[in-house]
């Protein structure tokens, strides 16, 4: 390859990557670890026992441990030598002991109450503590509050960050959680994205017998309790694409889907009807999606783990009890969990993993994504920053959040590195 050809090729590649950055959403761009001062669902409550469970949320390492009916969350680092407390022993009731030297902390306060290898009169006892996090149990999940929780600070009730319809109503529920590759913002944008379902998901088994629209015209409107709602003004099932031909998802075996708002269905659950939603899909802070159908609602929480991983919490709720609720649970375990919370949303996970933005070039349906970014930008939230390591001085409380865990690169990142390496060669 001569020099002129090489230069021309590099120029073409440069044009391929030209586009918009996130300069219009500077705070959002900085929030790769998410936002502080929110309650986040992090684990199923029944899976937390006396043995500590390590998790990472917003880049902070946390040890979850059960003590009777209560679940506690402590900063997962002993100030002595930095050993994870999640590896520790439950030597005494209401405490956890570091496995290295037996530094022992109260589960409820994090206070150092004994040093087993320094005797009963250890002078360091009572002079330091590890940070604790507020914990609540709701919807069968463990919720951890990540925020500025120093003495005297007011922690909002966990109900503030749970959809109102899930409080005070009886329902049957199925759910699934897993940690997926990719940043939480890509997952949230994918969830609220208007355009992708018509193409990405038209191969999903969940939609095998339902027609997907060819294209829509969409707007975004504010809703109650902090929700932003996606509204369909036009739904087109066919399109004659100039120079290409007919584009449609219609097939003889597929039935037409529901109308453009949950309240317009032939049979609507009273709880869902009372929400009076103008569209199916809505989103709110700090990263919660709601997809409301006439008879059930699907929820997705995008909980930041670190900059490259997201905890994906999915719930499907049907506001019914008795035999109808039991039947829904059987259906969920029989096929919905596999089809919808598995294969269907795994297609989303695939895209979130391989996405490489910014730069980006947005198009008309991305009004949903830009509305979400503007909402984040204008909410005046506290961005989670990468914190310094805890002060090792035992005379000071060990209250600083831990840095984000450095996990191996994701498959998408490996692919992107190979592409960039090939371009530079």
mmCIF file of C-alpha atoms in Angstrom:
data_model
loop_
_atom_site.group_PDB
_atom_site.id
_atom_site.type_symbol
_atom_site.label_atom_id
_atom_site.label_comp_id
_atom_site.label_asym_id
_atom_site.label_seq_id
_atom_site.Cartn_x
_atom_site.Cartn_y
_atom_site.Cartn_z
ATOM 1 C CA UNK A 1 0.000 0.000 0.000
ATOM 2 C CA UNK A 2 1.506 3.349 -1.032
ATOM 3 C CA UNK A 3 1.458 6.409 1.212
ATOM 4 C CA UNK A 4 -1.426 8.159 -0.546
ATOM 5 C CA UNK A 5 -3.636 5.076 -0.281
ATOM 6 C CA UNK A 6 -2.745 4.652 3.406
ATOM 7 C CA UNK A 7 -3.597 8.301 4.108
ATOM 8 C CA UNK A 8 -6.902 8.007 2.262
ATOM 9 C CA UNK A 9 -7.846 4.868 4.240
ATOM 10 C CA UNK A 10 -7.056 6.513 7.573
ATOM 11 C CA UNK A 11 -9.115 9.542 6.599
ATOM 12 C CA UNK A 12 -12.088 7.320 5.829
ATOM 13 C CA UNK A 13 -11.765 5.623 9.216
ATOM 14 C CA UNK A 14 -11.550 9.011 10.914
ATOM 15 C CA UNK A 15 -14.779 10.043 9.221
ATOM 16 C CA UNK A 16 -16.403 6.834 10.431
ATOM 17 C CA UNK A 17 -15.725 7.859 14.029
ATOM 18 C CA UNK A 18 -16.649 11.510 13.609
ATOM 19 C CA UNK A 19 -19.837 12.619 15.279
ATOM 20 C CA UNK A 20 -21.320 14.059 18.419
ATOM 21 C CA UNK A 21 -19.677 13.764 21.802
ATOM 22 C CA UNK A 22 -21.423 14.099 25.165
ATOM 23 C CA UNK A 23 -20.384 17.698 25.636
ATOM 24 C CA UNK A 24 -24.002 18.792 26.030
ATOM 25 C CA UNK A 25 -24.396 16.432 28.994
ATOM 26 C CA UNK A 26 -21.210 16.974 30.980
ATOM 27 C CA UNK A 27 -22.624 15.839 34.304
ATOM 28 C CA UNK A 28 -24.125 12.760 32.686
ATOM 29 C CA UNK A 29 -20.817 12.007 30.994
ATOM 30 C CA UNK A 30 -19.092 12.149 34.385
ATOM 31 C CA UNK A 31 -21.584 9.707 35.934
ATOM 32 C CA UNK A 32 -20.003 6.481 34.741
ATOM 33 C CA UNK A 33 -20.323 5.193 38.326
ATOM 34 C CA UNK A 34 -23.871 6.465 38.745
ATOM 35 C CA UNK A 35 -25.476 8.857 41.226
ATOM 36 C CA UNK A 36 -25.248 9.034 45.002
ATOM 37 C CA UNK A 37 -28.078 9.522 47.485
ATOM 38 C CA UNK A 38 -30.378 6.836 46.123
ATOM 39 C CA UNK A 39 -31.559 3.431 47.286
ATOM 40 C CA UNK A 40 -30.415 0.611 44.970
ATOM 41 C CA UNK A 41 -31.657 -3.006 44.802
ATOM 42 C CA UNK A 42 -28.585 -5.202 44.971
ATOM 43 C CA UNK A 43 -29.503 -8.788 45.906
ATOM 44 C CA UNK A 44 -32.326 -11.186 46.693
ATOM 45 C CA UNK A 45 -32.939 -11.091 50.443
ATOM 46 C CA UNK A 46 -33.350 -14.864 50.768
ATOM 47 C CA UNK A 47 -29.849 -15.372 49.373
ATOM 48 C CA UNK A 48 -28.175 -13.437 52.209
ATOM 49 C CA UNK A 49 -27.307 -15.594 55.217
ATOM 50 C CA UNK A 50 -24.842 -15.525 58.090
ATOM 51 C CA UNK A 51 -21.972 -15.977 55.633
ATOM 52 C CA UNK A 52 -21.005 -12.536 54.244
ATOM 53 C CA UNK A 53 -21.741 -11.840 50.578
ATOM 54 C CA UNK A 54 -19.454 -9.399 48.722
ATOM 55 C CA UNK A 55 -20.989 -7.010 46.187
ATOM 56 C CA UNK A 56 -19.924 -3.876 44.367
ATOM 57 C CA UNK A 57 -22.339 -0.984 43.917
ATOM 58 C CA UNK A 58 -21.406 2.366 42.345
ATOM 59 C CA UNK A 59 -17.780 1.258 42.549
ATOM 60 C CA UNK A 60 -17.930 0.759 46.326
ATOM 61 C CA UNK A 61 -17.213 -2.684 47.724
ATOM 62 C CA UNK A 62 -19.764 -3.808 50.295
ATOM 63 C CA UNK A 63 -20.206 -6.893 52.477
ATOM 64 C CA UNK A 64 -23.802 -8.006 53.077
ATOM 65 C CA UNK A 65 -24.486 -10.215 56.096
ATOM 66 C CA UNK A 66 -27.603 -11.406 57.879
ATOM 67 C CA UNK A 67 -28.060 -11.258 61.643
ATOM 68 C CA UNK A 68 -31.450 -12.718 62.500
ATOM 69 C CA UNK A 69 -34.139 -10.909 60.524
ATOM 70 C CA UNK A 70 -31.844 -7.956 59.786
ATOM 71 C CA UNK A 71 -29.366 -7.600 56.934
ATOM 72 C CA UNK A 72 -26.370 -5.327 57.394
ATOM 73 C CA UNK A 73 -23.992 -3.744 54.866
ATOM 74 C CA UNK A 74 -20.430 -2.781 55.718
ATOM 75 C CA UNK A 75 -17.595 -1.314 53.720
ATOM 76 C CA UNK A 76 -15.751 -4.451 52.603
ATOM 77 C CA UNK A 77 -12.270 -3.544 53.802
ATOM 78 C CA UNK A 78 -10.618 -3.967 57.164
ATOM 79 C CA UNK A 79 -8.631 -0.758 57.885
ATOM 80 C CA UNK A 80 -5.763 -2.781 59.370
ATOM 81 C CA UNK A 81 -4.311 -4.305 56.191
ATOM 82 C CA UNK A 82 -7.091 -3.947 53.665
ATOM 83 C CA UNK A 83 -8.402 -7.521 53.819
ATOM 84 C CA UNK A 84 -12.044 -7.918 52.684
ATOM 85 C CA UNK A 85 -14.401 -8.356 55.610
ATOM 86 C CA UNK A 86 -16.593 -10.506 53.375
ATOM 87 C CA UNK A 87 -13.961 -13.218 53.935
ATOM 88 C CA UNK A 88 -14.379 -12.868 57.681
ATOM 89 C CA UNK A 89 -15.869 -15.079 60.392
ATOM 90 C CA UNK A 90 -18.967 -14.678 62.512
ATOM 91 C CA UNK A 91 -17.049 -15.252 65.724
ATOM 92 C CA UNK A 92 -19.569 -13.536 68.035
ATOM 93 C CA UNK A 93 -23.237 -12.676 67.695
ATOM 94 C CA UNK A 94 -23.848 -9.332 66.005
ATOM 95 C CA UNK A 95 -20.240 -9.015 64.817
ATOM 96 C CA UNK A 96 -17.887 -9.925 62.014
ATOM 97 C CA UNK A 97 -14.175 -10.631 62.474
ATOM 98 C CA UNK A 98 -11.498 -10.009 59.878
ATOM 99 C CA UNK A 99 -9.994 -13.381 58.881
ATOM 100 C CA UNK A 100 -6.425 -12.079 59.100
ATOM 101 C CA UNK A 101 -5.936 -10.881 62.680
ATOM 102 C CA UNK A 102 -9.397 -11.065 64.189
ATOM 103 C CA UNK A 103 -10.264 -7.374 64.233
ATOM 104 C CA UNK A 104 -13.936 -7.540 65.183
ATOM 105 C CA UNK A 105 -16.641 -5.041 64.191
ATOM 106 C CA UNK A 106 -20.268 -4.517 65.198
ATOM 107 C CA UNK A 107 -22.568 -5.251 62.286
ATOM 108 C CA UNK A 108 -24.999 -2.459 63.110
ATOM 109 C CA UNK A 109 -22.488 0.346 63.697
ATOM 110 C CA UNK A 110 -19.228 -0.831 62.142
ATOM 111 C CA UNK A 111 -17.400 0.052 65.379
ATOM 112 C CA UNK A 112 -14.267 -1.884 66.257
ATOM 113 C CA UNK A 113 -15.261 -3.744 69.415
ATOM 114 C CA UNK A 114 -12.413 -6.211 69.827
ATOM 115 C CA UNK A 115 -9.040 -7.282 68.469
ATOM 116 C CA UNK A 116 -8.740 -10.986 69.167
ATOM 117 C CA UNK A 117 -4.967 -11.171 68.618
ATOM 118 C CA UNK A 118 -4.243 -8.187 70.884
ATOM 119 C CA UNK A 119 -6.002 -9.280 74.023
ATOM 120 C CA UNK A 120 -8.932 -7.886 76.021
ATOM 121 C CA UNK A 121 -7.251 -4.537 76.693
ATOM 122 C CA UNK A 122 -6.273 -3.721 73.100
ATOM 123 C CA UNK A 123 -5.768 0.063 73.015
ATOM 124 C CA UNK A 124 -7.095 0.387 69.478
ATOM 125 C CA UNK A 125 -10.575 -0.852 70.353
ATOM 126 C CA UNK A 126 -13.184 1.891 70.058
ATOM 127 C CA UNK A 127 -10.900 4.177 68.103
ATOM 128 C CA UNK A 128 -12.067 3.398 64.585
ATOM 129 C CA UNK A 129 -14.884 1.889 62.601
ATOM 130 C CA UNK A 130 -15.744 0.741 59.111
ATOM 131 C CA UNK A 131 -18.463 2.472 57.188
ATOM 132 C CA UNK A 132 -21.958 1.005 57.312
ATOM 133 C CA UNK A 133 -24.699 1.512 54.746
ATOM 134 C CA UNK A 134 -28.430 1.841 55.414
ATOM 135 C CA UNK A 135 -30.220 -1.352 54.382
ATOM 136 C CA UNK A 136 -33.891 -2.172 53.814
ATOM 137 C CA UNK A 137 -35.751 -5.240 52.554
ATOM 138 C CA UNK A 138 -38.582 -4.656 50.100
ATOM 139 C CA UNK A 139 -40.072 -6.701 47.229
ATOM 140 C CA UNK A 140 -37.903 -9.618 48.295
ATOM 141 C CA UNK A 141 -34.790 -7.554 47.515
ATOM 142 C CA UNK A 142 -32.017 -6.030 49.602
ATOM 143 C CA UNK A 143 -31.825 -2.276 49.102
ATOM 144 C CA UNK A 144 -28.642 -0.362 49.969
ATOM 145 C CA UNK A 145 -28.490 3.415 50.249
ATOM 146 C CA UNK A 146 -25.314 4.864 48.763
ATOM 147 C CA UNK A 147 -24.980 8.448 49.849
ATOM 148 C CA UNK A 148 -23.793 10.980 52.371
ATOM 149 C CA UNK A 149 -24.855 9.209 55.549
ATOM 150 C CA UNK A 150 -22.825 10.872 58.288
ATOM 151 C CA UNK A 151 -24.147 11.387 61.808
ATOM 152 C CA UNK A 152 -27.230 13.575 61.815
ATOM 153 C CA UNK A 153 -27.902 13.193 58.080
ATOM 154 C CA UNK A 154 -31.431 12.317 57.012
ATOM 155 C CA UNK A 155 -31.706 9.173 54.920
ATOM 156 C CA UNK A 156 -34.858 9.203 52.776
ATOM 157 C CA UNK A 157 -37.242 6.270 53.143
ATOM 158 C CA UNK A 158 -36.653 3.472 50.677
ATOM 159 C CA UNK A 159 -40.217 3.935 49.430
ATOM 160 C CA UNK A 160 -39.087 7.159 47.755
ATOM 161 C CA UNK A 161 -37.155 5.086 45.212
ATOM 162 C CA UNK A 162 -39.784 2.380 44.683
ATOM 163 C CA UNK A 163 -42.671 2.935 42.238
ATOM 164 C CA UNK A 164 -45.791 4.020 44.106
ATOM 165 C CA UNK A 165 -47.967 1.308 42.558
ATOM 166 C CA UNK A 166 -45.762 -1.319 44.253
ATOM 167 C CA UNK A 167 -46.549 0.177 47.651
ATOM 168 C CA UNK A 168 -49.982 -0.520 49.077
ATOM 169 C CA UNK A 169 -51.145 -2.893 46.322
ATOM 170 C CA UNK A 170 -51.112 -6.666 46.463
ATOM 171 C CA UNK A 171 -49.536 -8.505 43.541
ATOM 172 C CA UNK A 172 -47.777 -11.593 42.278
ATOM 173 C CA UNK A 173 -44.202 -11.158 41.141
ATOM 174 C CA UNK A 174 -41.375 -12.895 39.348
ATOM 175 C CA UNK A 175 -37.860 -11.576 38.977
ATOM 176 C CA UNK A 176 -34.298 -12.097 37.879
ATOM 177 C CA UNK A 177 -31.010 -10.344 38.613
ATOM 178 C CA UNK A 178 -27.601 -10.693 37.025
ATOM 179 C CA UNK A 179 -24.464 -8.674 36.380
ATOM 180 C CA UNK A 180 -23.884 -7.779 32.750
ATOM 181 C CA UNK A 181 -21.052 -6.244 30.782
ATOM 182 C CA UNK A 182 -21.295 -2.586 29.837
ATOM 183 C CA UNK A 183 -21.892 0.731 31.561
ATOM 184 C CA UNK A 184 -25.193 1.363 33.344
ATOM 185 C CA UNK A 185 -25.925 4.401 31.130
ATOM 186 C CA UNK A 186 -25.902 2.269 27.979
ATOM 187 C CA UNK A 187 -28.306 -0.146 29.672
ATOM 188 C CA UNK A 188 -30.660 2.681 30.697
ATOM 189 C CA UNK A 189 -30.533 4.273 27.249
ATOM 190 C CA UNK A 190 -31.227 0.937 25.618
ATOM 191 C CA UNK A 191 -34.241 0.403 27.846
ATOM 192 C CA UNK A 192 -35.801 3.766 26.988
ATOM 193 C CA UNK A 193 -34.632 3.732 23.360
ATOM 194 C CA UNK A 194 -37.549 4.045 20.946
ATOM 195 C CA UNK A 195 -36.125 2.497 17.818
ATOM 196 C CA UNK A 196 -34.284 -0.707 18.617
ATOM 197 C CA UNK A 197 -37.126 -3.069 19.561
ATOM 198 C CA UNK A 198 -38.597 -3.021 16.055
ATOM 199 C CA UNK A 199 -35.402 -4.436 14.598
ATOM 200 C CA UNK A 200 -33.246 -6.022 17.310
ATOM 201 C CA UNK A 201 -36.132 -7.834 18.978
ATOM 202 C CA UNK A 202 -38.045 -8.918 15.881
ATOM 203 C CA UNK A 203 -36.118 -12.197 16.155
ATOM 204 C CA UNK A 204 -36.918 -12.693 19.852
ATOM 205 C CA UNK A 205 -39.001 -15.734 20.741
ATOM 206 C CA UNK A 206 -41.048 -13.535 23.075
ATOM 207 C CA UNK A 207 -42.278 -11.642 19.992
ATOM 208 C CA UNK A 208 -42.582 -14.673 17.710
ATOM 209 C CA UNK A 209 -46.353 -14.372 17.363
ATOM 210 C CA UNK A 210 -46.687 -10.583 17.666
ATOM 211 C CA UNK A 211 -46.198 -8.052 14.878
ATOM 212 C CA UNK A 212 -43.636 -5.347 15.553
ATOM 213 C CA UNK A 213 -44.164 -1.863 14.034
ATOM 214 C CA UNK A 214 -42.044 -0.870 11.078
ATOM 215 C CA UNK A 215 -41.495 2.628 12.474
ATOM 216 C CA UNK A 216 -43.065 5.192 14.802
ATOM 217 C CA UNK A 217 -43.178 8.892 15.435
ATOM 218 C CA UNK A 218 -42.528 9.514 19.105
ATOM 219 C CA UNK A 219 -42.475 12.288 21.661
ATOM 220 C CA UNK A 220 -41.513 12.309 25.327
ATOM 221 C CA UNK A 221 -43.684 13.866 28.038
ATOM 222 C CA UNK A 222 -43.236 14.347 31.798
ATOM 223 C CA UNK A 223 -45.234 12.152 34.144
ATOM 224 C CA UNK A 224 -45.960 12.052 37.851
ATOM 225 C CA UNK A 225 -43.448 11.083 40.551
ATOM 226 C CA UNK A 226 -40.436 11.874 38.391
ATOM 227 C CA UNK A 227 -41.306 9.619 35.472
ATOM 228 C CA UNK A 228 -40.604 10.588 31.870
ATOM 229 C CA UNK A 229 -42.939 8.814 29.436
ATOM 230 C CA UNK A 230 -42.513 7.813 25.812
ATOM 231 C CA UNK A 231 -45.652 8.472 23.746
ATOM 232 C CA UNK A 232 -46.373 7.140 20.257
ATOM 233 C CA UNK A 233 -48.055 9.716 18.016
ATOM 234 C CA UNK A 234 -47.889 7.534 14.918
ATOM 235 C CA UNK A 235 -47.465 3.768 14.532
ATOM 236 C CA UNK A 236 -46.680 2.425 11.056
ATOM 237 C CA UNK A 237 -46.803 -1.302 10.361
ATOM 238 C CA UNK A 238 -45.436 -1.123 6.815
ATOM 239 C CA UNK A 239 -43.067 1.171 4.971
ATOM 240 C CA UNK A 240 -42.067 1.325 1.322
ATOM 241 C CA UNK A 241 -38.353 2.149 1.560
ATOM 242 C CA UNK A 242 -37.147 4.175 -1.469
ATOM 243 C CA UNK A 243 -34.870 2.110 -3.632
ATOM 244 C CA UNK A 244 -35.131 -0.874 -1.290
ATOM 245 C CA UNK A 245 -38.653 -2.210 -1.165
ATOM 246 C CA UNK A 246 -41.235 -3.040 1.482
ATOM 247 C CA UNK A 247 -40.215 -3.113 5.149
ATOM 248 C CA UNK A 248 -42.654 -4.849 7.471
ATOM 249 C CA UNK A 249 -42.762 -7.288 10.346
ATOM 250 C CA UNK A 250 -46.154 -8.644 9.347
ATOM 251 C CA UNK A 251 -46.395 -12.403 8.920
ATOM 252 C CA UNK A 252 -49.476 -14.537 8.465
ATOM 253 C CA UNK A 253 -49.020 -16.240 11.839
ATOM 254 C CA UNK A 254 -48.483 -13.035 13.836
ATOM 255 C CA UNK A 255 -51.280 -11.191 15.586
ATOM 256 C CA UNK A 256 -51.441 -7.445 15.958
ATOM 257 C CA UNK A 257 -50.090 -6.212 19.305
ATOM 258 C CA UNK A 258 -51.710 -4.011 21.920
ATOM 259 C CA UNK A 259 -52.659 -0.356 21.250
ATOM 260 C CA UNK A 260 -50.258 2.499 21.931
ATOM 261 C CA UNK A 261 -51.052 2.928 25.649
ATOM 262 C CA UNK A 262 -51.804 0.351 28.379
ATOM 263 C CA UNK A 263 -55.169 1.886 29.252
ATOM 264 C CA UNK A 264 -56.449 1.262 25.710
ATOM 265 C CA UNK A 265 -56.344 -2.498 25.998
ATOM 266 C CA UNK A 266 -59.534 -4.551 25.890
ATOM 267 C CA UNK A 267 -58.902 -5.843 29.407
ATOM 268 C CA UNK A 268 -57.001 -3.537 31.764
ATOM 269 C CA UNK A 269 -56.054 -4.225 35.362
ATOM 270 C CA UNK A 270 -57.592 -1.572 37.648
ATOM 271 C CA UNK A 271 -54.249 -0.682 39.256
ATOM 272 C CA UNK A 272 -52.665 -0.120 35.849
ATOM 273 C CA UNK A 273 -55.710 1.757 34.562
ATOM 274 C CA UNK A 274 -55.468 4.122 37.547
ATOM 275 C CA UNK A 275 -51.949 5.112 36.487
ATOM 276 C CA UNK A 276 -53.482 6.727 33.378
ATOM 277 C CA UNK A 277 -50.283 6.390 31.365
ATOM 278 C CA UNK A 278 -50.188 7.946 27.870
ATOM 279 C CA UNK A 279 -47.545 5.450 26.729
ATOM 280 C CA UNK A 280 -46.166 2.033 27.565
ATOM 281 C CA UNK A 281 -42.581 2.937 28.454
ATOM 282 C CA UNK A 282 -41.342 5.359 31.114
ATOM 283 C CA UNK A 283 -38.090 5.975 32.988
ATOM 284 C CA UNK A 284 -37.015 7.782 36.144
ATOM 285 C CA UNK A 285 -33.990 8.391 38.300
ATOM 286 C CA UNK A 286 -31.566 6.943 39.185
ATOM 287 C CA UNK A 287 -32.097 4.370 36.400
ATOM 288 C CA UNK A 288 -35.464 2.609 36.596
ATOM 289 C CA UNK A 289 -37.511 1.587 33.549
ATOM 290 C CA UNK A 290 -41.213 0.741 33.626
ATOM 291 C CA UNK A 291 -42.950 -1.019 30.728
ATOM 292 C CA UNK A 292 -46.672 -1.074 31.490
ATOM 293 C CA UNK A 293 -48.980 -3.469 29.677
ATOM 294 C CA UNK A 294 -52.735 -3.666 30.272
ATOM 295 C CA UNK A 295 -52.451 -6.648 32.630
ATOM 296 C CA UNK A 296 -48.884 -6.565 34.003
ATOM 297 C CA UNK A 297 -45.869 -4.276 34.414
ATOM 298 C CA UNK A 298 -42.218 -5.037 33.738
ATOM 299 C CA UNK A 299 -39.552 -3.109 35.694
ATOM 300 C CA UNK A 300 -35.817 -2.848 35.106
ATOM 301 C CA UNK A 301 -33.290 -1.304 37.492
ATOM 302 C CA UNK A 302 -29.859 -0.488 36.050
ATOM 303 C CA UNK A 303 -27.614 -0.514 39.121
ATOM 304 C CA UNK A 304 -24.005 0.571 38.474
ATOM 305 C CA UNK A 305 -21.454 -1.990 39.598
ATOM 306 C CA UNK A 306 -18.419 -0.211 38.207
ATOM 307 C CA UNK A 307 -17.672 1.675 35.001
ATOM 308 C CA UNK A 308 -17.854 -1.499 32.897
ATOM 309 C CA UNK A 309 -20.555 -3.586 34.575
ATOM 310 C CA UNK A 310 -24.210 -3.144 35.515
ATOM 311 C CA UNK A 311 -26.445 -5.092 37.872
ATOM 312 C CA UNK A 312 -29.590 -5.764 35.870
ATOM 313 C CA UNK A 313 -32.613 -6.222 38.149
ATOM 314 C CA UNK A 314 -35.811 -7.317 36.394
ATOM 315 C CA UNK A 315 -39.246 -7.679 37.970
ATOM 316 C CA UNK A 316 -42.525 -8.658 36.343
ATOM 317 C CA UNK A 317 -45.579 -7.772 38.420
ATOM 318 C CA UNK A 318 -49.204 -8.782 38.029
ATOM 319 C CA UNK A 319 -51.624 -7.047 40.385
ATOM 320 C CA UNK A 320 -53.546 -10.195 41.229
ATOM 321 C CA UNK A 321 -53.657 -12.605 44.161
ATOM 322 C CA UNK A 322 -55.214 -15.970 44.922
ATOM 323 C CA UNK A 323 -55.350 -18.555 42.163
ATOM 324 C CA UNK A 324 -54.745 -15.943 39.472
ATOM 325 C CA UNK A 325 -51.573 -14.809 41.188
ATOM 326 C CA UNK A 326 -50.463 -18.418 41.638
ATOM 327 C CA UNK A 327 -51.126 -19.119 37.964
ATOM 328 C CA UNK A 328 -49.006 -16.132 36.971
ATOM 329 C CA UNK A 329 -46.120 -17.397 39.110
ATOM 330 C CA UNK A 330 -46.351 -20.786 37.396
ATOM 331 C CA UNK A 331 -46.295 -19.113 33.990
ATOM 332 C CA UNK A 332 -43.357 -16.963 35.027
ATOM 333 C CA UNK A 333 -41.264 -19.927 36.166
ATOM 334 C CA UNK A 334 -42.459 -22.057 33.251
ATOM 335 C CA UNK A 335 -41.585 -19.798 30.343
ATOM 336 C CA UNK A 336 -41.659 -16.017 31.010
ATOM 337 C CA UNK A 337 -38.422 -16.044 33.011
ATOM 338 C CA UNK A 338 -36.644 -17.864 30.196
ATOM 339 C CA UNK A 339 -38.259 -16.087 27.231
ATOM 340 C CA UNK A 340 -38.581 -12.500 28.457
ATOM 341 C CA UNK A 341 -36.149 -12.046 31.343
ATOM 342 C CA UNK A 342 -33.713 -14.337 29.548
ATOM 343 C CA UNK A 343 -33.534 -14.537 25.753
ATOM 344 C CA UNK A 344 -35.367 -11.271 25.044
ATOM 345 C CA UNK A 345 -33.332 -9.010 27.331
ATOM 346 C CA UNK A 346 -30.153 -10.948 26.499
ATOM 347 C CA UNK A 347 -30.392 -9.287 23.091
ATOM 348 C CA UNK A 348 -30.265 -5.941 24.908
ATOM 349 C CA UNK A 349 -27.271 -7.125 26.929
ATOM 350 C CA UNK A 350 -25.481 -8.011 23.699
ATOM 351 C CA UNK A 351 -25.863 -4.465 22.377
ATOM 352 C CA UNK A 352 -24.946 -2.814 25.682
ATOM 353 C CA UNK A 353 -21.754 -4.864 25.744
ATOM 354 C CA UNK A 354 -20.561 -3.987 22.235
ATOM 355 C CA UNK A 355 -21.697 -0.357 22.147
ATOM 356 C CA UNK A 356 -18.858 2.134 21.711
ATOM 357 C CA UNK A 357 -20.040 5.722 22.194
ATOM 358 C CA UNK A 358 -19.372 8.595 22.108
ATOM 359 C CA UNK A 359 -18.809 9.749 19.425
ATOM 360 C CA UNK A 360 -22.219 9.004 17.983
ATOM 361 C CA UNK A 361 -24.613 10.209 15.318
ATOM 362 C CA UNK A 362 -28.167 10.415 16.582
ATOM 363 C CA UNK A 363 -31.338 10.153 14.494
ATOM 364 C CA UNK A 364 -34.992 11.137 14.924
ATOM 365 C CA UNK A 365 -36.124 8.284 17.244
ATOM 366 C CA UNK A 366 -33.275 9.148 19.626
ATOM 367 C CA UNK A 367 -35.507 11.842 21.087
ATOM 368 C CA UNK A 368 -36.075 9.295 23.858
ATOM 369 C CA UNK A 369 -32.366 9.061 24.652
ATOM 370 C CA UNK A 370 -31.762 12.810 24.586
ATOM 371 C CA UNK A 371 -34.793 13.362 26.826
ATOM 372 C CA UNK A 372 -33.358 10.934 29.385
ATOM 373 C CA UNK A 373 -29.948 12.612 29.268
ATOM 374 C CA UNK A 374 -31.486 16.051 29.710
ATOM 375 C CA UNK A 375 -33.470 14.775 32.669
ATOM 376 C CA UNK A 376 -30.275 13.520 34.309
ATOM 377 C CA UNK A 377 -28.422 16.711 33.482
ATOM 378 C CA UNK A 378 -31.092 19.000 34.917
ATOM 379 C CA UNK A 379 -31.773 16.978 38.075
ATOM 380 C CA UNK A 380 -28.801 18.464 39.984
ATOM 381 C CA UNK A 381 -27.676 15.040 41.210
ATOM 382 C CA UNK A 382 -24.514 14.050 43.053
ATOM 383 C CA UNK A 383 -22.224 12.133 40.714
ATOM 384 C CA UNK A 384 -20.391 9.190 42.246
ATOM 385 C CA UNK A 385 -16.685 9.847 41.934
ATOM 386 C CA UNK A 386 -13.787 7.436 42.102
ATOM 387 C CA UNK A 387 -12.770 7.839 45.731
ATOM 388 C CA UNK A 388 -9.290 7.598 47.274
ATOM 389 C CA UNK A 389 -8.473 4.556 49.389
ATOM 390 C CA UNK A 390 -9.465 4.711 53.021
ATOM 391 C CA UNK A 391 -7.200 6.581 55.431
ATOM 392 C CA UNK A 392 -5.093 3.908 57.181
ATOM 393 C CA UNK A 393 -4.705 6.071 60.281
ATOM 394 C CA UNK A 394 -6.557 4.100 63.004
ATOM 395 C CA UNK A 395 -7.437 7.272 64.855
ATOM 396 C CA UNK A 396 -9.824 8.298 62.083
ATOM 397 C CA UNK A 397 -13.042 6.566 61.036
ATOM 398 C CA UNK A 398 -12.744 4.423 57.933
ATOM 399 C CA UNK A 399 -15.671 6.076 56.177
ATOM 400 C CA UNK A 400 -14.327 6.851 52.689
ATOM 401 C CA UNK A 401 -15.824 4.818 49.854
ATOM 402 C CA UNK A 402 -13.524 2.333 48.214
ATOM 403 C CA UNK A 403 -12.350 2.713 44.602
ATOM 404 C CA UNK A 404 -14.089 0.869 41.813
ATOM 405 C CA UNK A 405 -13.042 -2.746 41.477
ATOM 406 C CA UNK A 406 -10.863 -3.295 38.446
ATOM 407 C CA UNK A 407 -12.467 -6.240 36.661
ATOM 408 C CA UNK A 408 -11.157 -7.863 33.461
ATOM 409 C CA UNK A 409 -12.085 -6.103 30.208
ATOM 410 C CA UNK A 410 -15.448 -7.037 28.771
ATOM 411 C CA UNK A 411 -15.812 -8.912 25.499
ATOM 412 C CA UNK A 412 -16.998 -5.696 23.846
ATOM 413 C CA UNK A 413 -13.950 -3.805 25.073
ATOM 414 C CA UNK A 414 -11.641 -6.536 23.775
ATOM 415 C CA UNK A 415 -13.272 -6.276 20.362
ATOM 416 C CA UNK A 416 -13.010 -2.493 20.370
ATOM 417 C CA UNK A 417 -9.309 -2.686 21.271
ATOM 418 C CA UNK A 418 -8.694 -5.041 18.362
ATOM 419 C CA UNK A 419 -10.481 -2.689 15.954
ATOM 420 C CA UNK A 420 -8.462 0.317 17.145
ATOM 421 C CA UNK A 421 -5.240 -1.668 16.987
ATOM 422 C CA UNK A 422 -5.998 -2.711 13.395
ATOM 423 C CA UNK A 423 -6.762 0.876 12.399
ATOM 424 C CA UNK A 424 -3.462 2.130 13.814
ATOM 425 C CA UNK A 425 -1.379 -0.529 12.072
#
